[in-house]
């Protein structure tokens, strides 16, 4: 069989298209809008926007919230811990995240599950009115935020999901959505907390964080969606086709014969 003949190349392309369809992740669409409005894109933007909102509100109100829960000296100690742990934890996590993405870079469901687990754990610690829980939350915030953004940029730059020519626009419009959702509402939420009656600020902080936490938990739809569509893809993504010259069938590297036959080349194409 002539592996360079038009018929062979056509069948190989058909098998590759079949793999994209059976993997649950379609080949990158032809338009920017179709890729931006795809379900996986909308889910990751939803999670990033909600968690960025929660993070922004936490950063701007952490010291004030701690003063409502603990004595002044304890609250100041927590604030100092957060101010130190945030940049240091982020720096150390940037190294760990690079190793994780190098190891699991093709398994979006795995690294996004790790991000969601850390984000949910941080939210739970923040909701608990215990000193140890607040220290754990302050220590966990920096690593979670750093890993979140590293995985987000890695996800949107995958050529198996997005056309390379649209990556810049996807990041630009995606970051715009995240910034609008994450940077404007914190002022409104803080006004809601401070406008309450005397002594009600502490309970209002809890109610705001609880509502945001529920939305973060809803972000689990992202790794669930990715896991559902990546299970098959992980078994077929790196299985190149080869031509079996004896049987004239397409055979994948796992030894499974495809049901398509290769028609012999026309005599005019023998030379």
mmCIF file of C-alpha atoms in Angstrom:
data_model
loop_
_atom_site.group_PDB
_atom_site.id
_atom_site.type_symbol
_atom_site.label_atom_id
_atom_site.label_comp_id
_atom_site.label_asym_id
_atom_site.label_seq_id
_atom_site.Cartn_x
_atom_site.Cartn_y
_atom_site.Cartn_z
ATOM 1 C CA UNK A 1 0.000 0.000 0.000
ATOM 2 C CA UNK A 2 1.309 3.411 -0.933
ATOM 3 C CA UNK A 3 1.244 5.353 2.361
ATOM 4 C CA UNK A 4 1.533 8.648 0.482
ATOM 5 C CA UNK A 5 -1.354 8.075 -1.892
ATOM 6 C CA UNK A 6 -4.373 10.390 -1.680
ATOM 7 C CA UNK A 7 -6.644 7.507 -0.685
ATOM 8 C CA UNK A 8 -4.440 6.530 2.248
ATOM 9 C CA UNK A 9 -4.149 10.108 3.479
ATOM 10 C CA UNK A 10 -7.905 10.569 3.178
ATOM 11 C CA UNK A 11 -8.617 7.471 5.292
ATOM 12 C CA UNK A 12 -6.066 8.533 7.911
ATOM 13 C CA UNK A 13 -7.785 11.924 8.187
ATOM 14 C CA UNK A 14 -11.156 10.212 8.574
ATOM 15 C CA UNK A 15 -9.825 8.046 11.405
ATOM 16 C CA UNK A 16 -8.360 11.089 13.151
ATOM 17 C CA UNK A 17 -11.698 12.889 12.860
ATOM 18 C CA UNK A 18 -13.398 9.793 14.289
ATOM 19 C CA UNK A 19 -11.041 9.900 17.260
ATOM 20 C CA UNK A 20 -11.906 13.509 17.977
ATOM 21 C CA UNK A 21 -15.593 12.633 17.891
ATOM 22 C CA UNK A 22 -15.268 9.525 20.088
ATOM 23 C CA UNK A 23 -13.063 11.341 22.607
ATOM 24 C CA UNK A 24 -15.826 13.768 23.489
ATOM 25 C CA UNK A 25 -13.580 16.760 22.753
ATOM 26 C CA UNK A 26 -14.148 18.061 19.292
ATOM 27 C CA UNK A 27 -11.345 19.362 17.209
ATOM 28 C CA UNK A 28 -10.897 23.113 17.634
ATOM 29 C CA UNK A 29 -13.785 24.885 15.934
ATOM 30 C CA UNK A 30 -13.238 27.251 13.054
ATOM 31 C CA UNK A 31 -14.489 30.446 14.709
ATOM 32 C CA UNK A 32 -13.443 32.302 17.826
ATOM 33 C CA UNK A 33 -17.019 32.671 19.078
ATOM 34 C CA UNK A 34 -17.716 28.936 18.873
ATOM 35 C CA UNK A 35 -14.642 28.214 21.004
ATOM 36 C CA UNK A 36 -15.340 30.997 23.497
ATOM 37 C CA UNK A 37 -18.958 29.850 24.002
ATOM 38 C CA UNK A 38 -18.081 26.176 24.305
ATOM 39 C CA UNK A 39 -19.137 24.446 27.529
ATOM 40 C CA UNK A 40 -15.644 23.827 28.901
ATOM 41 C CA UNK A 41 -14.684 27.465 28.267
ATOM 42 C CA UNK A 42 -17.793 28.786 30.007
ATOM 43 C CA UNK A 43 -17.293 26.461 32.974
ATOM 44 C CA UNK A 44 -13.697 27.489 33.565
ATOM 45 C CA UNK A 45 -14.605 31.177 33.221
ATOM 46 C CA UNK A 46 -17.452 30.678 35.704
ATOM 47 C CA UNK A 47 -15.141 29.105 38.277
ATOM 48 C CA UNK A 48 -12.355 31.629 37.731
ATOM 49 C CA UNK A 49 -14.767 34.564 38.014
ATOM 50 C CA UNK A 50 -16.470 33.289 41.166
ATOM 51 C CA UNK A 51 -13.251 32.331 42.912
ATOM 52 C CA UNK A 52 -11.589 35.587 41.920
ATOM 53 C CA UNK A 53 -14.566 37.401 43.453
ATOM 54 C CA UNK A 54 -14.239 35.407 46.652
ATOM 55 C CA UNK A 55 -10.482 36.009 46.725
ATOM 56 C CA UNK A 56 -10.826 39.752 46.172
ATOM 57 C CA UNK A 57 -13.434 40.048 48.916
ATOM 58 C CA UNK A 58 -11.276 37.957 51.262
ATOM 59 C CA UNK A 59 -8.159 40.061 50.639
ATOM 60 C CA UNK A 60 -9.896 43.404 51.200
ATOM 61 C CA UNK A 61 -11.904 42.387 54.272
ATOM 62 C CA UNK A 62 -9.806 39.722 56.032
ATOM 63 C CA UNK A 63 -8.341 41.974 58.716
ATOM 64 C CA UNK A 64 -11.703 43.617 59.451
ATOM 65 C CA UNK A 65 -13.514 40.299 59.611
ATOM 66 C CA UNK A 66 -10.965 38.848 62.047
ATOM 67 C CA UNK A 67 -11.490 41.805 64.390
ATOM 68 C CA UNK A 68 -15.154 40.870 64.660
ATOM 69 C CA UNK A 69 -14.315 37.266 65.563
ATOM 70 C CA UNK A 70 -11.176 37.415 67.731
ATOM 71 C CA UNK A 71 -9.505 39.798 70.173
ATOM 72 C CA UNK A 72 -7.543 42.633 68.614
ATOM 73 C CA UNK A 73 -4.099 41.131 69.209
ATOM 74 C CA UNK A 74 -5.123 37.772 67.758
ATOM 75 C CA UNK A 75 -6.709 39.464 64.758
ATOM 76 C CA UNK A 76 -3.526 41.434 64.102
ATOM 77 C CA UNK A 77 -1.461 38.251 64.332
ATOM 78 C CA UNK A 78 -3.701 36.609 61.756
ATOM 79 C CA UNK A 79 -3.391 39.631 59.469
ATOM 80 C CA UNK A 80 0.408 39.547 59.677
ATOM 81 C CA UNK A 81 0.419 35.810 58.993
ATOM 82 C CA UNK A 82 -1.694 36.338 55.900
ATOM 83 C CA UNK A 83 0.467 39.214 54.635
ATOM 84 C CA UNK A 84 3.587 37.041 54.897
ATOM 85 C CA UNK A 85 2.127 33.706 53.801
ATOM 86 C CA UNK A 86 0.381 35.065 50.713
ATOM 87 C CA UNK A 87 3.488 36.000 48.651
ATOM 88 C CA UNK A 88 5.752 33.267 50.033
ATOM 89 C CA UNK A 89 3.164 30.539 49.522
ATOM 90 C CA UNK A 90 2.492 31.770 46.012
ATOM 91 C CA UNK A 91 6.197 31.754 45.151
ATOM 92 C CA UNK A 92 6.743 28.219 46.402
ATOM 93 C CA UNK A 93 3.600 26.959 44.719
ATOM 94 C CA UNK A 94 4.671 28.364 41.355
ATOM 95 C CA UNK A 95 7.513 25.840 41.371
ATOM 96 C CA UNK A 96 5.273 22.960 42.416
ATOM 97 C CA UNK A 97 2.615 23.890 39.849
ATOM 98 C CA UNK A 98 5.133 23.743 37.017
ATOM 99 C CA UNK A 99 6.019 20.163 37.973
ATOM 100 C CA UNK A 100 2.358 19.196 38.271
ATOM 101 C CA UNK A 101 1.465 20.643 34.879
ATOM 102 C CA UNK A 102 4.478 18.965 33.317
ATOM 103 C CA UNK A 103 3.328 15.619 34.720
ATOM 104 C CA UNK A 104 -0.432 16.001 34.195
ATOM 105 C CA UNK A 105 -0.523 18.672 31.502
ATOM 106 C CA UNK A 106 -2.688 16.515 29.239
ATOM 107 C CA UNK A 107 -5.127 15.590 32.026
ATOM 108 C CA UNK A 108 -7.149 18.739 32.497
ATOM 109 C CA UNK A 109 -9.622 16.911 34.739
ATOM 110 C CA UNK A 110 -6.875 16.000 37.240
ATOM 111 C CA UNK A 111 -5.218 19.385 37.727
ATOM 112 C CA UNK A 112 -8.522 21.267 37.759
ATOM 113 C CA UNK A 113 -9.812 18.815 40.391
ATOM 114 C CA UNK A 114 -6.788 19.660 42.545
ATOM 115 C CA UNK A 115 -7.543 23.368 42.160
ATOM 116 C CA UNK A 116 -11.205 22.898 43.097
ATOM 117 C CA UNK A 117 -10.355 20.775 46.139
ATOM 118 C CA UNK A 118 -7.939 23.421 47.428
ATOM 119 C CA UNK A 119 -10.414 26.236 46.726
ATOM 120 C CA UNK A 120 -13.217 24.444 48.577
ATOM 121 C CA UNK A 121 -10.925 23.578 51.491
ATOM 122 C CA UNK A 122 -9.869 27.219 51.782
ATOM 123 C CA UNK A 123 -13.506 28.341 51.811
ATOM 124 C CA UNK A 124 -14.394 25.852 54.533
ATOM 125 C CA UNK A 125 -11.528 27.048 56.742
ATOM 126 C CA UNK A 126 -12.610 30.637 56.243
ATOM 127 C CA UNK A 127 -16.173 29.851 57.325
ATOM 128 C CA UNK A 128 -15.166 28.145 60.586
ATOM 129 C CA UNK A 129 -14.954 30.510 63.611
ATOM 130 C CA UNK A 130 -11.860 28.814 65.025
ATOM 131 C CA UNK A 131 -8.384 30.261 65.287
ATOM 132 C CA UNK A 132 -6.647 27.187 63.848
ATOM 133 C CA UNK A 133 -9.023 27.136 60.881
ATOM 134 C CA UNK A 134 -8.340 30.802 60.117
ATOM 135 C CA UNK A 135 -4.595 30.214 60.241
ATOM 136 C CA UNK A 136 -4.966 27.285 57.846
ATOM 137 C CA UNK A 137 -7.075 29.414 55.535
ATOM 138 C CA UNK A 138 -4.500 32.213 55.558
ATOM 139 C CA UNK A 139 -1.712 29.744 54.771
ATOM 140 C CA UNK A 140 -3.679 28.002 52.020
ATOM 141 C CA UNK A 141 -4.843 31.107 50.197
ATOM 142 C CA UNK A 142 -1.583 31.937 48.378
ATOM 143 C CA UNK A 143 -0.881 28.425 47.040
ATOM 144 C CA UNK A 144 -4.476 27.982 45.899
ATOM 145 C CA UNK A 145 -4.597 31.286 44.065
ATOM 146 C CA UNK A 146 -1.251 30.689 42.344
ATOM 147 C CA UNK A 147 -2.184 27.177 41.225
ATOM 148 C CA UNK A 148 -5.583 28.410 40.057
ATOM 149 C CA UNK A 149 -4.093 30.934 37.646
ATOM 150 C CA UNK A 150 -1.325 28.616 36.446
ATOM 151 C CA UNK A 151 -3.851 25.925 35.512
ATOM 152 C CA UNK A 152 -6.156 28.479 33.905
ATOM 153 C CA UNK A 153 -3.459 29.796 31.558
ATOM 154 C CA UNK A 154 -2.301 26.272 30.769
ATOM 155 C CA UNK A 155 -5.856 25.155 29.993
ATOM 156 C CA UNK A 156 -6.606 27.960 27.545
ATOM 157 C CA UNK A 157 -3.298 27.486 25.730
ATOM 158 C CA UNK A 158 -3.831 23.792 24.921
ATOM 159 C CA UNK A 159 -3.728 23.334 21.121
ATOM 160 C CA UNK A 160 -5.837 20.170 21.502
ATOM 161 C CA UNK A 161 -8.726 22.340 22.719
ATOM 162 C CA UNK A 162 -8.224 25.764 21.185
ATOM 163 C CA UNK A 163 -6.881 27.006 17.885
ATOM 164 C CA UNK A 164 -3.499 28.680 18.472
ATOM 165 C CA UNK A 165 -4.555 31.781 16.538
ATOM 166 C CA UNK A 166 -7.378 32.406 19.061
ATOM 167 C CA UNK A 167 -5.461 31.853 22.294
ATOM 168 C CA UNK A 168 -4.565 35.517 22.714
ATOM 169 C CA UNK A 169 -8.167 36.641 22.246
ATOM 170 C CA UNK A 170 -9.465 33.888 24.508
ATOM 171 C CA UNK A 171 -7.145 35.012 27.288
ATOM 172 C CA UNK A 172 -7.950 38.671 26.702
ATOM 173 C CA UNK A 173 -11.724 38.339 26.752
ATOM 174 C CA UNK A 174 -11.570 35.698 29.466
ATOM 175 C CA UNK A 175 -9.486 37.917 31.728
ATOM 176 C CA UNK A 176 -11.897 40.782 31.060
ATOM 177 C CA UNK A 177 -14.844 38.675 32.232
ATOM 178 C CA UNK A 178 -12.922 37.543 35.320
ATOM 179 C CA UNK A 179 -11.895 41.112 36.141
ATOM 180 C CA UNK A 180 -15.433 42.492 35.813
ATOM 181 C CA UNK A 181 -16.934 39.785 38.026
ATOM 182 C CA UNK A 182 -14.062 39.733 40.498
ATOM 183 C CA UNK A 183 -13.187 43.397 40.954
ATOM 184 C CA UNK A 184 -16.462 45.336 40.961
ATOM 185 C CA UNK A 185 -18.827 43.356 43.286
ATOM 186 C CA UNK A 186 -16.461 43.348 46.333
ATOM 187 C CA UNK A 187 -17.236 47.028 46.908
ATOM 188 C CA UNK A 188 -20.954 46.285 46.863
ATOM 189 C CA UNK A 189 -20.528 43.292 49.160
ATOM 190 C CA UNK A 190 -18.456 45.323 51.600
ATOM 191 C CA UNK A 191 -21.121 48.032 51.616
ATOM 192 C CA UNK A 192 -23.716 45.381 52.402
ATOM 193 C CA UNK A 193 -21.666 44.125 55.345
ATOM 194 C CA UNK A 194 -20.945 47.574 56.777
ATOM 195 C CA UNK A 195 -24.488 48.905 56.328
ATOM 196 C CA UNK A 196 -25.989 46.442 58.788
ATOM 197 C CA UNK A 197 -26.935 47.148 62.379
ATOM 198 C CA UNK A 198 -24.283 47.218 65.074
ATOM 199 C CA UNK A 199 -23.053 43.700 65.756
ATOM 200 C CA UNK A 200 -24.488 42.291 62.520
ATOM 201 C CA UNK A 201 -21.294 42.666 60.487
ATOM 202 C CA UNK A 202 -19.872 39.335 61.654
ATOM 203 C CA UNK A 203 -22.956 37.363 60.573
ATOM 204 C CA UNK A 204 -23.069 39.257 57.271
ATOM 205 C CA UNK A 205 -19.465 38.334 56.549
ATOM 206 C CA UNK A 206 -20.410 34.706 57.092
ATOM 207 C CA UNK A 207 -23.467 34.947 54.846
ATOM 208 C CA UNK A 208 -21.475 36.526 52.012
ATOM 209 C CA UNK A 209 -18.684 33.958 52.234
ATOM 210 C CA UNK A 210 -21.207 31.124 52.433
ATOM 211 C CA UNK A 211 -22.979 32.307 49.268
ATOM 212 C CA UNK A 212 -19.652 32.614 47.451
ATOM 213 C CA UNK A 213 -18.587 29.212 48.746
ATOM 214 C CA UNK A 214 -21.688 27.571 47.289
ATOM 215 C CA UNK A 215 -20.871 29.073 43.907
ATOM 216 C CA UNK A 216 -17.294 27.805 44.178
ATOM 217 C CA UNK A 217 -18.616 24.315 44.939
ATOM 218 C CA UNK A 218 -20.718 24.579 41.770
ATOM 219 C CA UNK A 219 -17.391 24.906 39.950
ATOM 220 C CA UNK A 220 -16.975 21.145 40.454
ATOM 221 C CA UNK A 221 -18.995 20.856 37.274
ATOM 222 C CA UNK A 222 -15.805 21.754 35.412
ATOM 223 C CA UNK A 223 -13.627 18.765 36.424
ATOM 224 C CA UNK A 224 -16.659 16.489 36.202
ATOM 225 C CA UNK A 225 -17.255 17.659 32.638
ATOM 226 C CA UNK A 226 -13.579 17.293 31.782
ATOM 227 C CA UNK A 227 -13.396 13.833 33.337
ATOM 228 C CA UNK A 228 -16.441 12.687 31.395
ATOM 229 C CA UNK A 229 -14.954 13.820 28.096
ATOM 230 C CA UNK A 230 -11.275 13.128 28.775
ATOM 231 C CA UNK A 231 -11.463 9.477 29.773
ATOM 232 C CA UNK A 232 -11.678 8.250 26.217
ATOM 233 C CA UNK A 233 -9.433 10.976 24.888
ATOM 234 C CA UNK A 234 -6.563 9.965 27.187
ATOM 235 C CA UNK A 235 -6.583 6.459 25.679
ATOM 236 C CA UNK A 236 -6.666 7.575 22.063
ATOM 237 C CA UNK A 237 -4.870 10.907 21.964
ATOM 238 C CA UNK A 238 -1.393 9.441 21.621
ATOM 239 C CA UNK A 239 -2.159 6.334 19.543
ATOM 240 C CA UNK A 240 -0.810 7.052 16.066
ATOM 241 C CA UNK A 241 -2.162 5.079 13.153
ATOM 242 C CA UNK A 242 0.058 2.850 11.123
ATOM 243 C CA UNK A 243 -0.547 1.098 7.865
ATOM 244 C CA UNK A 244 -0.554 -2.692 7.893
ATOM 245 C CA UNK A 245 0.713 -3.484 4.432
ATOM 246 C CA UNK A 246 -0.377 -7.126 4.609
ATOM 247 C CA UNK A 247 -4.032 -6.606 5.491
ATOM 248 C CA UNK A 248 -4.398 -3.078 4.072
ATOM 249 C CA UNK A 249 -6.203 -2.038 7.284
ATOM 250 C CA UNK A 250 -5.596 0.883 9.564
ATOM 251 C CA UNK A 251 -4.160 -0.389 12.843
ATOM 252 C CA UNK A 252 -3.740 1.746 15.946
ATOM 253 C CA UNK A 253 -0.839 1.250 18.307
ATOM 254 C CA UNK A 254 -3.078 -0.773 20.614
ATOM 255 C CA UNK A 255 -3.462 -3.403 17.881
ATOM 256 C CA UNK A 256 -7.120 -2.691 17.120
ATOM 257 C CA UNK A 257 -7.923 -2.955 13.420
ATOM 258 C CA UNK A 258 -10.115 -0.228 12.033
ATOM 259 C CA UNK A 259 -13.071 -1.266 9.938
ATOM 260 C CA UNK A 260 -12.086 0.891 6.986
ATOM 261 C CA UNK A 261 -10.329 -0.621 4.009
ATOM 262 C CA UNK A 262 -7.837 1.166 1.828
ATOM 263 C CA UNK A 263 -8.709 1.024 -1.822
ATOM 264 C CA UNK A 264 -5.833 0.228 -4.158
ATOM 265 C CA UNK A 265 -4.413 3.214 -5.916
ATOM 266 C CA UNK A 266 -5.477 3.753 -9.492
ATOM 267 C CA UNK A 267 -2.959 2.648 -12.147
ATOM 268 C CA UNK A 268 -2.392 6.271 -13.051
ATOM 269 C CA UNK A 269 -1.073 6.880 -9.519
ATOM 270 C CA UNK A 270 1.409 3.999 -9.470
ATOM 271 C CA UNK A 271 4.211 6.151 -10.803
#
